[in-house]
Amino acid sequence: MSAQAPESGDAPGPAAMEAGAALRKEPGLAQEPVLRVESVRKSYGGSLVLRDIGLEVPPHSVTVLIGASGSGKSTLLRCANLLEDVDDGAIFLDGEEITDPRTDQDAVRRRIGVVFQAYNLFPHMTVLDNITLAPRRVHKEPRAAAEARGRELLDRLGLADRAGEYPDRLSGGQQQRVALVRAVATRPRLLLLDEITAALDPELVGEVLAVVRDLKEQGMTMVVATHEMAFAREVADQVCFLDGGVVLESGTPQEVFGAPRRPRTREFLRRITEAGRL
Amino acid sequence: MTVSDAEQGSGPGTKGAGSAAMGADADDGYRPSARRLERERYRRARTRRAFLIAAVSTLVTAAVLYVLVVGSPGWDRTRETFFDAHYARTSFPDIMRGLWLNLRLLVVCGAVVLVAGLLVALLRTLRGPVFFPLRALATAYVDFFRGLPLIICILVCVFGIPALRLRGVTTDPVLLGGLALCLTYTAYVAEVFRAGIETVHPSQRAAARSLGLSNSQAMRYVVLPQAVRGVVPPLLNDLVSLQKDTGLVSIGGAVDAVYAAQITASEKFNYTPYVVAGLIFVVITIPMTRFTDWVAARMNRRQAQGGAV
């Protein structure tokens, strides 16, 4: 897999203080990909979902996974976050193999943020408690500091007045934005977004994608599984088309969307276009 | 009203819309239409009618029951034996003294059972080979004591343990009876907690683990709080059941409310004290039920979205 995305460079963006932890890196390892997936194979029961997946995600870049439903986008993200064990192959985070059964899984998950399609906010906690749970309990930040930061993040998303609400009282778009804040509150090295707009009404998709755009500007490294092709084209540094358990085609958005080389990719994009989503 | 408030208030970019929508008669020149007034008249009429039907139906049912019971051939005899005001008065103080024992047993055993039940449930959810013996032990414990009839458990504890003649081990029937109650009810309550833990959707655990929370942190901060909320009603059910079963410690000779009633009843050949004791038990469970209803409703109000249904 030689898909190299345009490197967003060593110069931190203007809003870089936000993703401070994500930007800090050891000198000399500048080109080390944040995430490297090598020949990963995964099946559930009898069905083979990932046959031989390989890809690299350079620092401060956004990799978008596209492909039909069931092509393994979500499975790949779940494997990267160690919610699933891979059958074969290896996944590296900052050059360190995380699929080795001897790795400390909790330590790996602490460095990866995840946002799910169904938000998965904790219904028994207020918005602010949802956001500060991991900083306080996992990263042992004092309550005041965690809450101050949580409020600041909420404020930037225009959700400051919702801090004391319970998630069920928010709209889907608001819940998903809170889920994004919760995922970045621990300053993760890598953010995995799994179809985060798939459960939303079309009118609410925009407000969530705006947050993702904002995170990209701050230099957050992200892997995004999505069906929003227009958004993929805009935000991606690298697009990977998953089909038949492999990365069938990858490249810049211009390459994959503009001049797809593979017939399967062309067919997928045509179907999506006909469905009116491009 | 409530539905439209909730919807308006939760939309993005409608900050403050909630308060504006609060008063349906906000100052926008709105006058209720004839259609609305007609609907409200119809609803009021329907409510009146429903109330009337309920009242008539209740009266008829009561009358039928009254005629059936009072008209039965043995009613006079039954009234003397079960509903005698004199015996009710004279047995009341003894029953209340006995009830004090039931209440103490309920409070102490209830606390022990809730804590121990939660512990056993947690043991059963532990993962990893190290915990296999604990897991197996907890499972065996629950299987055994859930199946063992409480009365046999009490008999074994109250008479079996003293028979061992162990030095330093109590022979007090109240303590041993309480132990038997705890053993049995911990098994029930453990299963209730475990059911609650299993109904929390796996995605909640996945979300917690993705944030870097360890297995036990995910359990403590995310799974358990939701699990406990879900099982408050069945837990209360078990506590009420425990309260009634505290009467069984009388098997070993402890004088509780039921035993006190029995003493009077067998002296005077009158069953009124049993009825008195029974009613007292009913009366003290009602506040418990109302209290949990209130707690559950408060939890829902805080968390859930408003709505008409």
Coordinates of C-alpha atoms in Angstrom, one line a residue:
Chain A
M1 CA 0.0 0.0 0.0
S2 CA 1.7 3.1 -1.1
A3 CA -1.1 5.5 -0.7
Q4 CA 0.6 8.7 0.4
A5 CA -1.6 11.6 1.3
P6 CA -0.4 15.1 0.8
E7 CA 1.4 15.7 4.1
S8 CA -0.1 18.6 6.0
G9 CA 3.4 19.4 7.1
D10 CA 5.2 19.9 10.4
A11 CA 3.9 23.4 10.8
P12 CA 1.0 23.3 13.3
G13 CA -2.1 25.0 12.2
P14 CA -3.3 28.2 13.8
A15 CA -5.7 26.4 16.1
A16 CA -3.1 23.8 17.0
M17 CA -3.2 24.3 20.7
E18 CA -6.4 22.3 20.8
A19 CA -4.9 19.2 19.4
G20 CA -1.7 19.8 21.2
A21 CA -1.1 16.2 22.2
A22 CA -1.7 15.1 18.7
L23 CA 0.9 17.4 17.3
R24 CA 3.7 16.5 19.6
K25 CA 5.9 14.0 18.0
E26 CA 9.4 12.7 18.4
P27 CA 12.0 14.3 16.1
G28 CA 13.2 12.1 13.3
L29 CA 9.9 10.1 13.2
A30 CA 8.1 12.8 11.3
Q31 CA 7.2 10.5 8.5
E32 CA 6.1 7.6 10.7
P33 CA 2.4 7.0 10.0
V34 CA 0.1 7.3 13.0
L35 CA -1.8 4.2 11.9
R36 CA -0.5 1.4 9.7
V37 CA -2.6 -1.5 8.8
E38 CA -0.8 -4.6 7.4
S39 CA -2.5 -7.5 5.7
V40 CA -5.4 -7.6 8.2
R41 CA -7.8 -10.4 7.9
K42 CA -11.0 -10.7 9.9
S43 CA -14.1 -13.0 9.6
Y44 CA -17.2 -13.3 11.6
G45 CA -18.4 -16.9 11.9
G46 CA -18.3 -18.1 8.3
S47 CA -18.2 -14.8 6.5
L48 CA -15.0 -13.2 5.6
V49 CA -15.2 -9.4 6.0
L50 CA -11.6 -8.2 5.7
R51 CA -9.4 -10.3 3.4
D52 CA -6.2 -8.5 3.1
I53 CA -6.4 -4.8 4.2
G54 CA -3.4 -2.5 4.1
L55 CA -3.2 1.2 4.5
E56 CA -1.2 4.0 6.1
V57 CA -2.5 7.1 7.8
P58 CA 0.2 9.9 8.0
P59 CA 0.1 12.4 10.9
H60 CA -2.4 15.3 10.6
S61 CA -4.1 13.7 7.6
V62 CA -7.6 12.5 7.0
T63 CA -8.2 9.1 5.5
V64 CA -11.8 8.4 4.3
L65 CA -13.0 4.9 3.9
I66 CA -15.7 4.4 1.3
G67 CA -17.5 1.3 0.0
A68 CA -20.8 -0.4 0.0
S69 CA -22.6 -1.4 3.2
G70 CA -20.9 -4.6 4.5
S71 CA -17.6 -3.8 2.8
G72 CA -15.9 -3.8 6.2
K73 CA -15.4 -0.1 6.9
S74 CA -16.8 -0.4 10.4
T75 CA -15.1 -3.7 11.0
L76 CA -11.7 -2.1 10.2
L77 CA -12.3 0.8 12.6
R78 CA -13.4 -1.6 15.3
C79 CA -10.2 -3.6 14.8
A80 CA -8.1 -0.5 14.9
N81 CA -9.7 0.4 18.3
L82 CA -9.2 -3.2 19.5
L83 CA -12.9 -3.7 20.0
E84 CA -12.4 -6.7 17.7
D85 CA -9.4 -9.0 17.5
V86 CA -7.9 -9.5 14.0
D87 CA -7.6 -13.0 12.6
D88 CA -4.3 -12.2 10.9
G89 CA -2.1 -9.3 10.0
A90 CA -1.1 -6.4 12.2
I91 CA -2.0 -2.9 13.1
F92 CA 0.5 -0.3 14.3
L93 CA -0.1 2.9 16.2
D94 CA 2.8 5.2 16.0
G95 CA 5.0 2.3 14.9
E96 CA 4.0 0.1 17.8
E97 CA 2.1 -3.0 17.1
I98 CA -1.2 -2.9 18.9
T99 CA -2.7 -6.2 17.7
D100 CA -0.1 -8.2 19.7
P101 CA -2.0 -9.9 22.4
R102 CA 0.6 -8.7 24.9
T103 CA -0.2 -5.0 24.4
D104 CA -2.0 -3.1 27.1
Q105 CA -5.3 -2.6 25.3
D106 CA -6.5 0.1 27.7
A107 CA -3.4 2.1 27.1
V108 CA -3.9 1.9 23.3
R109 CA -7.6 2.9 23.6
R110 CA -6.6 5.9 25.6
R111 CA -4.7 7.2 22.6
I112 CA -7.6 6.6 20.1
G113 CA -10.8 8.5 20.1
V114 CA -13.9 6.9 18.6
V115 CA -17.3 8.3 17.5
F116 CA -20.0 5.8 16.7
Q117 CA -22.9 5.9 14.3
A118 CA -25.4 5.7 17.2
Y119 CA -23.6 8.3 19.3
N120 CA -23.5 6.0 22.4
L121 CA -23.6 8.8 24.9
F122 CA -24.1 7.7 28.4
P123 CA -27.8 8.4 29.1
H124 CA -27.5 8.5 32.9
M125 CA -24.9 11.3 32.8
T126 CA -25.2 15.0 31.8
V127 CA -23.5 16.2 28.7
L128 CA -20.6 17.6 30.8
D129 CA -20.2 14.4 32.8
N130 CA -20.1 12.4 29.5
I131 CA -17.3 14.6 28.3
T132 CA -15.3 14.7 31.5
L133 CA -15.6 11.0 32.5
A134 CA -12.5 9.8 30.6
P135 CA -10.3 12.9 31.4
R136 CA -11.1 12.5 35.1
R137 CA -11.2 8.8 35.6
V138 CA -8.7 7.6 33.0
H139 CA -6.3 10.6 32.8
K140 CA -6.8 11.6 36.4
E141 CA -7.4 15.3 35.6
P142 CA -8.8 17.3 38.5
R143 CA -12.6 17.8 38.1
A144 CA -12.3 21.6 37.8
A145 CA -9.7 21.4 35.0
A146 CA -11.6 18.7 33.1
E147 CA -14.9 20.7 33.4
A148 CA -13.3 23.9 32.3
R149 CA -11.9 22.3 29.2
G150 CA -15.2 20.5 28.6
R151 CA -17.2 23.7 28.8
E152 CA -14.7 25.4 26.5
L153 CA -15.1 22.7 23.9
L154 CA -18.8 22.8 24.2
D155 CA -18.8 26.6 23.9
R156 CA -16.9 26.4 20.6
L157 CA -19.6 24.1 19.2
G158 CA -22.4 26.4 20.4
L159 CA -23.5 23.8 23.0
A160 CA -22.5 25.7 26.1
D161 CA -26.0 26.0 27.3
R162 CA -26.5 22.2 27.1
A163 CA -23.8 21.2 29.5
G164 CA -26.2 20.3 32.3
E165 CA -28.7 18.5 30.0
Y166 CA -29.1 14.7 29.7
P167 CA -28.3 13.3 26.2
D168 CA -31.9 12.1 25.5
R169 CA -33.1 15.7 25.6
L170 CA -30.8 16.7 22.7
S171 CA -31.4 16.4 19.0
G172 CA -29.4 13.8 17.1
G173 CA -27.0 16.4 15.7
Q174 CA -26.4 17.8 19.1
Q175 CA -25.8 14.4 20.5
Q176 CA -23.3 13.5 17.8
R177 CA -21.5 16.8 18.4
V178 CA -21.3 16.0 22.1
A179 CA -19.9 12.6 21.2
L180 CA -17.2 14.3 19.1
V181 CA -16.3 16.5 22.0
R182 CA -16.2 13.5 24.3
A183 CA -13.9 11.7 21.9
V184 CA -11.4 14.7 21.6
A185 CA -11.5 15.7 25.3
T186 CA -8.8 13.2 26.1
R187 CA -6.5 14.7 23.3
P188 CA -6.3 11.5 21.3
R189 CA -3.5 10.8 18.9
L190 CA -6.0 9.4 16.3
L191 CA -9.7 9.8 15.9
L192 CA -11.9 7.1 14.3
L193 CA -15.3 8.2 13.0
D194 CA -17.7 5.4 12.1
E195 CA -20.5 6.6 9.8
I196 CA -21.2 9.4 12.3
T197 CA -23.9 11.1 10.1
A198 CA -25.7 7.9 9.0
A199 CA -28.3 8.1 11.8
L200 CA -29.0 11.8 11.3
D201 CA -31.6 13.7 9.5
P202 CA -30.1 15.4 6.4
E203 CA -30.6 18.8 7.9
L204 CA -28.5 17.9 10.9
V205 CA -25.6 16.4 8.9
G206 CA -24.1 19.7 8.2
E207 CA -23.6 20.8 11.8
V208 CA -21.7 17.6 12.6
L209 CA -19.5 17.7 9.5
A210 CA -18.6 21.3 10.3
V211 CA -17.1 20.0 13.5
V212 CA -15.1 17.4 11.6
R213 CA -13.8 20.1 9.3
D214 CA -12.8 22.2 12.3
L215 CA -10.9 19.2 13.8
K216 CA -9.1 18.7 10.5
E217 CA -7.9 22.3 10.5
Q218 CA -6.5 21.8 14.0
G219 CA -4.4 19.0 12.6
M220 CA -6.3 16.0 14.1
T221 CA -5.4 12.7 12.4
M222 CA -8.6 11.0 11.5
V223 CA -9.9 7.8 9.8
V224 CA -13.5 8.4 8.6
A225 CA -15.9 5.8 7.3
T226 CA -18.7 7.6 5.5
H227 CA -21.4 7.6 2.8
E228 CA -21.2 11.4 2.4
M229 CA -19.3 11.5 -0.8
A230 CA -19.3 15.3 -1.2
F231 CA -17.8 15.6 2.3
A232 CA -15.3 12.8 1.6
R233 CA -14.1 14.7 -1.5
E234 CA -13.7 17.9 0.5
V235 CA -12.1 16.7 3.7
A236 CA -10.0 13.7 2.6
D237 CA -6.3 13.7 2.0
Q238 CA -6.6 10.1 1.1
V239 CA -9.6 8.1 0.0
C240 CA -9.7 4.3 0.2
F241 CA -12.3 2.3 -1.6
L242 CA -13.0 -1.0 0.3
D243 CA -14.5 -3.9 -1.7
G244 CA -14.4 -7.6 -1.4
G245 CA -12.3 -7.4 1.8
V246 CA -9.4 -5.4 0.3
V247 CA -8.6 -1.7 -0.4
L248 CA -9.4 -2.0 -4.0
E249 CA -8.3 1.6 -4.9
S250 CA -6.8 4.5 -3.0
G251 CA -5.5 7.9 -3.7
T252 CA -6.3 11.5 -3.4
P253 CA -10.0 12.5 -3.7
Q254 CA -9.2 13.9 -7.2
E255 CA -7.8 10.5 -8.3
V256 CA -10.5 8.3 -6.8
F257 CA -13.5 10.4 -7.5
G258 CA -12.2 12.2 -10.6
A259 CA -10.6 9.3 -12.4
P260 CA -11.3 6.0 -10.8
R261 CA -9.1 3.2 -12.3
R262 CA -11.1 0.2 -11.3
P263 CA -14.4 -0.8 -12.8
R264 CA -15.8 -1.7 -9.4
T265 CA -15.0 1.8 -8.0
R266 CA -16.6 3.4 -11.1
E267 CA -19.7 1.3 -10.6
F268 CA -19.9 2.1 -6.9
L269 CA -19.5 5.8 -7.5
R270 CA -22.1 5.7 -10.3
R271 CA -24.6 4.0 -8.0
I272 CA -24.0 6.5 -5.3
T273 CA -24.4 9.4 -7.8
E274 CA -27.6 7.9 -9.1
A275 CA -28.8 7.8 -5.5
G276 CA -28.3 11.5 -5.5
R277 CA -25.6 11.7 -2.9
L278 CA -22.6 13.1 -4.9
Chain B
M1 CA -48.3 20.8 24.7
T2 CA -45.5 18.9 26.2
V3 CA -44.7 17.2 22.9
S4 CA -44.4 20.4 21.0
D5 CA -42.3 22.0 23.8
A6 CA -39.8 19.2 23.7
E7 CA -39.5 19.2 20.0
Q8 CA -39.1 22.9 19.8
G9 CA -36.6 23.1 22.6
S10 CA -34.2 20.5 21.2
G11 CA -33.7 21.8 17.7
P12 CA -30.3 23.4 16.9
G13 CA -30.2 27.1 16.8
T14 CA -33.5 27.5 18.7
K15 CA -31.9 28.5 22.0
G16 CA -34.5 30.1 24.0
A17 CA -37.2 28.8 21.8
G18 CA -38.2 26.4 24.6
S19 CA -39.3 29.3 26.8
A20 CA -41.1 31.1 23.9
A21 CA -43.0 27.9 23.2
M22 CA -43.8 27.3 26.8
G23 CA -46.9 29.5 26.8
A24 CA -49.2 28.4 24.0
D25 CA -50.9 31.7 24.5
A26 CA -47.8 33.8 23.9
D27 CA -48.3 37.3 22.9
D28 CA -48.7 36.7 19.2
G29 CA -52.4 37.6 18.9
Y30 CA -53.4 34.0 19.0
R31 CA -57.0 33.3 19.7
P32 CA -58.2 29.6 20.1
S33 CA -60.2 28.6 17.1
A34 CA -63.7 27.3 17.3
R35 CA -62.3 23.9 16.3
R36 CA -60.0 23.9 19.4
L37 CA -62.8 25.0 21.7
E38 CA -65.1 22.3 20.4
R39 CA -62.4 19.6 20.8
E40 CA -61.8 20.8 24.4
R41 CA -65.5 20.7 25.1
Y42 CA -65.7 17.1 23.7
R43 CA -62.7 16.0 25.8
R44 CA -64.2 17.5 29.0
A45 CA -67.5 15.7 28.3
R46 CA -65.7 12.5 27.7
T47 CA -63.8 12.8 31.0
R48 CA -67.0 13.4 32.9
R49 CA -68.6 10.4 31.3
A50 CA -65.6 8.2 32.1
F51 CA -65.7 9.3 35.7
L52 CA -69.4 8.5 36.0
I53 CA -68.9 5.1 34.5
A54 CA -66.0 4.3 36.8
A55 CA -68.1 5.4 39.9
V56 CA -71.1 3.3 38.9
S57 CA -69.0 0.3 38.1
T58 CA -67.2 0.5 41.4
L59 CA -70.4 0.8 43.4
V60 CA -71.9 -2.2 41.6
T61 CA -68.8 -4.3 42.2
A62 CA -68.7 -3.4 45.8
A63 CA -72.4 -4.2 46.3
V64 CA -72.0 -7.6 44.6
L65 CA -69.0 -8.4 46.8
Y66 CA -70.8 -7.3 49.9
V67 CA -73.9 -9.3 49.2
L68 CA -71.8 -12.4 48.3
V69 CA -69.7 -12.2 51.5
V70 CA -72.3 -11.1 54.0
G71 CA -75.0 -13.3 52.5
S72 CA -72.8 -16.4 52.7
P73 CA -74.2 -19.1 55.1
G74 CA -71.2 -18.9 57.5
W75 CA -70.8 -15.2 57.6
D76 CA -71.8 -14.6 61.2
R77 CA -69.5 -17.3 62.5
T78 CA -66.7 -16.0 60.2
R79 CA -67.1 -12.4 61.5
E80 CA -66.8 -13.5 65.1
T81 CA -63.7 -15.6 64.4
F82 CA -61.8 -13.2 62.0
F83 CA -63.1 -9.7 62.6
D84 CA -63.6 -9.3 66.3
A85 CA -63.0 -5.8 67.5
H86 CA -62.2 -6.9 71.0
Y87 CA -59.5 -9.3 70.1
A88 CA -58.1 -6.9 67.5
R89 CA -57.6 -4.3 70.3
T90 CA -56.2 -6.7 72.9
S91 CA -53.7 -8.4 70.5
F92 CA -52.6 -5.2 68.8
P93 CA -49.8 -4.2 71.4
D94 CA -48.3 -7.7 71.3
I95 CA -48.3 -7.7 67.5
M96 CA -46.7 -4.3 67.3
R97 CA -43.9 -5.5 69.7
G98 CA -43.4 -8.5 67.4
L99 CA -43.4 -6.2 64.4
W100 CA -40.4 -4.4 65.8
L101 CA -38.4 -7.6 65.3
N102 CA -39.7 -7.9 61.7
L103 CA -38.7 -4.4 60.9
R104 CA -35.2 -4.7 62.4
L105 CA -34.7 -8.0 60.5
L106 CA -36.0 -6.2 57.3
V107 CA -33.5 -3.3 57.6
V108 CA -30.5 -5.4 58.5
C109 CA -31.1 -8.3 56.1
G110 CA -32.2 -5.9 53.4
A111 CA -29.0 -4.0 53.6
V112 CA -26.9 -7.1 53.7
V113 CA -28.8 -8.7 50.8
L114 CA -28.4 -5.6 48.5
V115 CA -24.7 -5.4 49.1
A116 CA -24.0 -9.1 48.9
G117 CA -26.4 -9.6 45.9
L118 CA -24.5 -6.9 44.0
L119 CA -21.2 -8.5 44.9
V120 CA -22.3 -12.0 43.7
A121 CA -23.7 -10.5 40.5
L122 CA -20.4 -8.8 39.9
L123 CA -18.4 -11.9 40.6
R124 CA -20.5 -13.7 37.9
T125 CA -19.6 -11.1 35.3
L126 CA -15.9 -11.2 35.9
R127 CA -13.8 -12.2 32.9
G128 CA -10.5 -13.9 32.8
P129 CA -9.2 -17.3 33.9
V130 CA -7.9 -16.1 37.3
F131 CA -11.5 -15.5 38.3
F132 CA -12.8 -18.9 37.2
P133 CA -13.1 -20.3 40.8
L134 CA -14.9 -17.1 42.0
R135 CA -17.2 -17.2 39.0
A136 CA -18.0 -20.9 39.5
L137 CA -18.6 -20.4 43.2
A138 CA -20.9 -17.5 42.7
T139 CA -22.9 -19.5 40.1
A140 CA -23.1 -22.6 42.3
Y141 CA -24.2 -20.4 45.2
V142 CA -27.0 -18.8 43.2
D143 CA -28.1 -22.1 41.7
F144 CA -28.3 -23.7 45.1
F145 CA -29.9 -21.1 47.3
R146 CA -32.4 -20.0 44.6
G147 CA -33.7 -23.5 44.4
L148 CA -33.6 -24.4 48.2
P149 CA -37.0 -23.6 49.8
L150 CA -36.6 -20.8 52.3
I151 CA -38.3 -22.7 55.1
I152 CA -35.8 -25.6 54.8
C153 CA -32.9 -23.1 54.7
I154 CA -34.2 -21.6 57.9
L155 CA -34.7 -25.0 59.6
V156 CA -31.2 -26.1 58.7
C157 CA -29.7 -22.8 60.0
V158 CA -31.7 -22.5 63.1
F159 CA -31.5 -26.1 64.3
G160 CA -28.5 -27.4 62.3
I161 CA -25.9 -24.9 63.3
P162 CA -26.5 -25.1 67.0
A163 CA -26.4 -28.9 66.7
L164 CA -22.8 -28.6 65.7
R165 CA -22.0 -27.2 69.1
L166 CA -19.3 -24.9 67.8
R167 CA -17.8 -22.7 70.4
G168 CA -18.3 -19.0 69.8
V169 CA -21.1 -19.5 67.3
T170 CA -24.5 -18.1 68.2
T171 CA -27.5 -20.2 68.8
D172 CA -29.8 -17.2 68.7
P173 CA -32.8 -18.1 66.4
V174 CA -33.1 -14.5 65.3
L175 CA -29.5 -14.2 64.1
L176 CA -29.6 -17.7 62.5
G177 CA -33.0 -17.1 60.9
G178 CA -31.7 -13.8 59.6
L179 CA -28.6 -15.6 58.2
A180 CA -30.9 -18.0 56.4
L181 CA -33.0 -15.1 55.0
C182 CA -29.8 -13.4 53.8
L183 CA -28.5 -16.5 52.1
T184 CA -31.7 -17.1 50.2
Y185 CA -32.5 -13.5 49.2
T186 CA -28.9 -12.7 48.2
A187 CA -29.3 -15.4 45.5
Y188 CA -32.5 -13.8 44.3
V189 CA -31.2 -10.3 44.3
A190 CA -27.9 -11.3 42.6
E191 CA -29.9 -12.6 39.7
V192 CA -31.9 -9.4 39.5
F193 CA -28.7 -7.3 39.4
R194 CA -27.2 -9.6 36.8
A195 CA -30.2 -9.3 34.6
G196 CA -29.9 -5.5 35.0
I197 CA -26.2 -5.6 34.0
E198 CA -27.0 -7.7 31.0
T199 CA -29.7 -5.4 29.7
V200 CA -27.3 -2.5 29.4
H201 CA -26.6 -2.4 25.7
P202 CA -23.1 -3.6 24.7
S203 CA -22.5 -0.4 22.8
Q204 CA -22.4 1.4 26.1
R205 CA -19.5 -0.8 27.2
A206 CA -17.9 -0.4 23.8
A207 CA -18.1 3.4 24.1
A208 CA -16.7 3.3 27.6
R209 CA -13.8 1.1 26.7
S210 CA -13.0 3.2 23.6
L211 CA -12.6 6.2 25.9
G212 CA -9.9 4.2 27.6
L213 CA -11.8 3.1 30.7
S214 CA -10.7 -0.2 32.1
N215 CA -13.1 -3.1 32.4
S216 CA -13.9 -2.3 36.0
Q217 CA -14.2 1.5 35.4
A218 CA -16.6 0.8 32.6
M219 CA -18.6 -1.4 34.9
R220 CA -18.6 1.2 37.8
Y221 CA -19.2 4.4 36.0
V222 CA -21.2 3.3 32.9
V223 CA -22.8 -0.1 33.2
L224 CA -23.8 -0.4 36.9
P225 CA -25.5 3.0 37.2
Q226 CA -27.8 2.2 34.3
A227 CA -28.3 -1.4 35.4
V228 CA -29.4 -0.4 38.9
R229 CA -31.9 2.1 37.6
G230 CA -33.5 -0.6 35.5
V231 CA -34.0 -3.1 38.3
V232 CA -35.3 -0.8 41.1
P233 CA -38.9 -2.2 40.7
P234 CA -37.9 -5.9 40.8
L235 CA -35.5 -5.2 43.7
L236 CA -38.4 -3.6 45.7
N237 CA -40.5 -6.6 44.9
D238 CA -37.8 -8.8 46.5
L239 CA -37.6 -6.5 49.5
V240 CA -41.3 -6.6 50.1
S241 CA -41.1 -10.3 49.8
L242 CA -38.3 -10.4 52.3
Q243 CA -40.3 -8.3 54.7
K244 CA -43.1 -10.8 54.7
D245 CA -40.7 -13.7 55.0
T246 CA -39.1 -12.2 58.1
G247 CA -42.1 -13.8 59.7
L248 CA -40.6 -17.2 59.1
V249 CA -37.9 -16.7 61.7
S250 CA -40.7 -17.6 64.2
I251 CA -40.0 -21.2 63.3
G252 CA -37.0 -21.1 65.6
G253 CA -39.1 -19.6 68.4
A254 CA -38.4 -15.9 67.9
V255 CA -41.5 -13.8 68.7
D256 CA -42.3 -11.6 65.7
A257 CA -45.6 -10.1 64.6
V258 CA -46.9 -13.4 63.1
Y259 CA -45.9 -15.5 66.1
A260 CA -47.4 -12.9 68.5
A261 CA -50.6 -13.2 66.6
Q262 CA -50.4 -17.0 66.7
I263 CA -50.0 -16.9 70.5
T264 CA -53.1 -14.9 71.0
A265 CA -55.0 -16.8 68.4
S266 CA -54.3 -20.2 69.9
E267 CA -55.1 -19.0 73.4
K268 CA -58.5 -17.5 72.5
F269 CA -59.5 -19.7 69.6
N270 CA -59.9 -16.5 67.5
Y271 CA -58.1 -15.7 64.3
T272 CA -58.6 -11.9 64.5
P273 CA -55.0 -11.3 65.5
Y274 CA -53.8 -12.9 62.2
V275 CA -56.0 -10.5 60.2
V276 CA -54.6 -7.6 62.2
A277 CA -51.0 -8.7 61.6
G278 CA -51.7 -9.2 57.9
L279 CA -53.2 -5.7 57.5
I280 CA -50.2 -4.2 59.3
F281 CA -47.9 -5.9 56.8
V282 CA -49.9 -4.5 53.9
V283 CA -49.9 -1.0 55.4
I284 CA -46.1 -0.9 55.8
T285 CA -45.4 -2.0 52.3
I286 CA -47.5 0.7 50.6
P287 CA -45.2 3.6 51.5
M288 CA -42.2 1.5 50.2
T289 CA -44.0 1.0 46.9
R290 CA -44.9 4.7 46.6
F291 CA -41.4 5.8 47.5
T292 CA -39.8 3.7 44.7
D293 CA -42.4 4.9 42.2
W294 CA -41.5 8.4 43.1
V295 CA -37.8 7.7 42.7
A296 CA -38.3 6.1 39.4
A297 CA -40.5 8.9 38.1
R298 CA -37.9 11.5 39.2
M299 CA -35.2 9.7 37.4
N300 CA -37.2 9.6 34.2
R301 CA -38.2 13.2 34.5
R302 CA -34.6 14.2 34.7
Q303 CA -33.3 12.0 31.9
A304 CA -36.0 11.5 29.4
Q305 CA -37.5 13.6 26.7
G306 CA -40.9 15.0 27.5
G307 CA -44.0 13.6 25.7
A308 CA -47.6 12.8 25.9
V309 CA -47.1 9.0 26.0

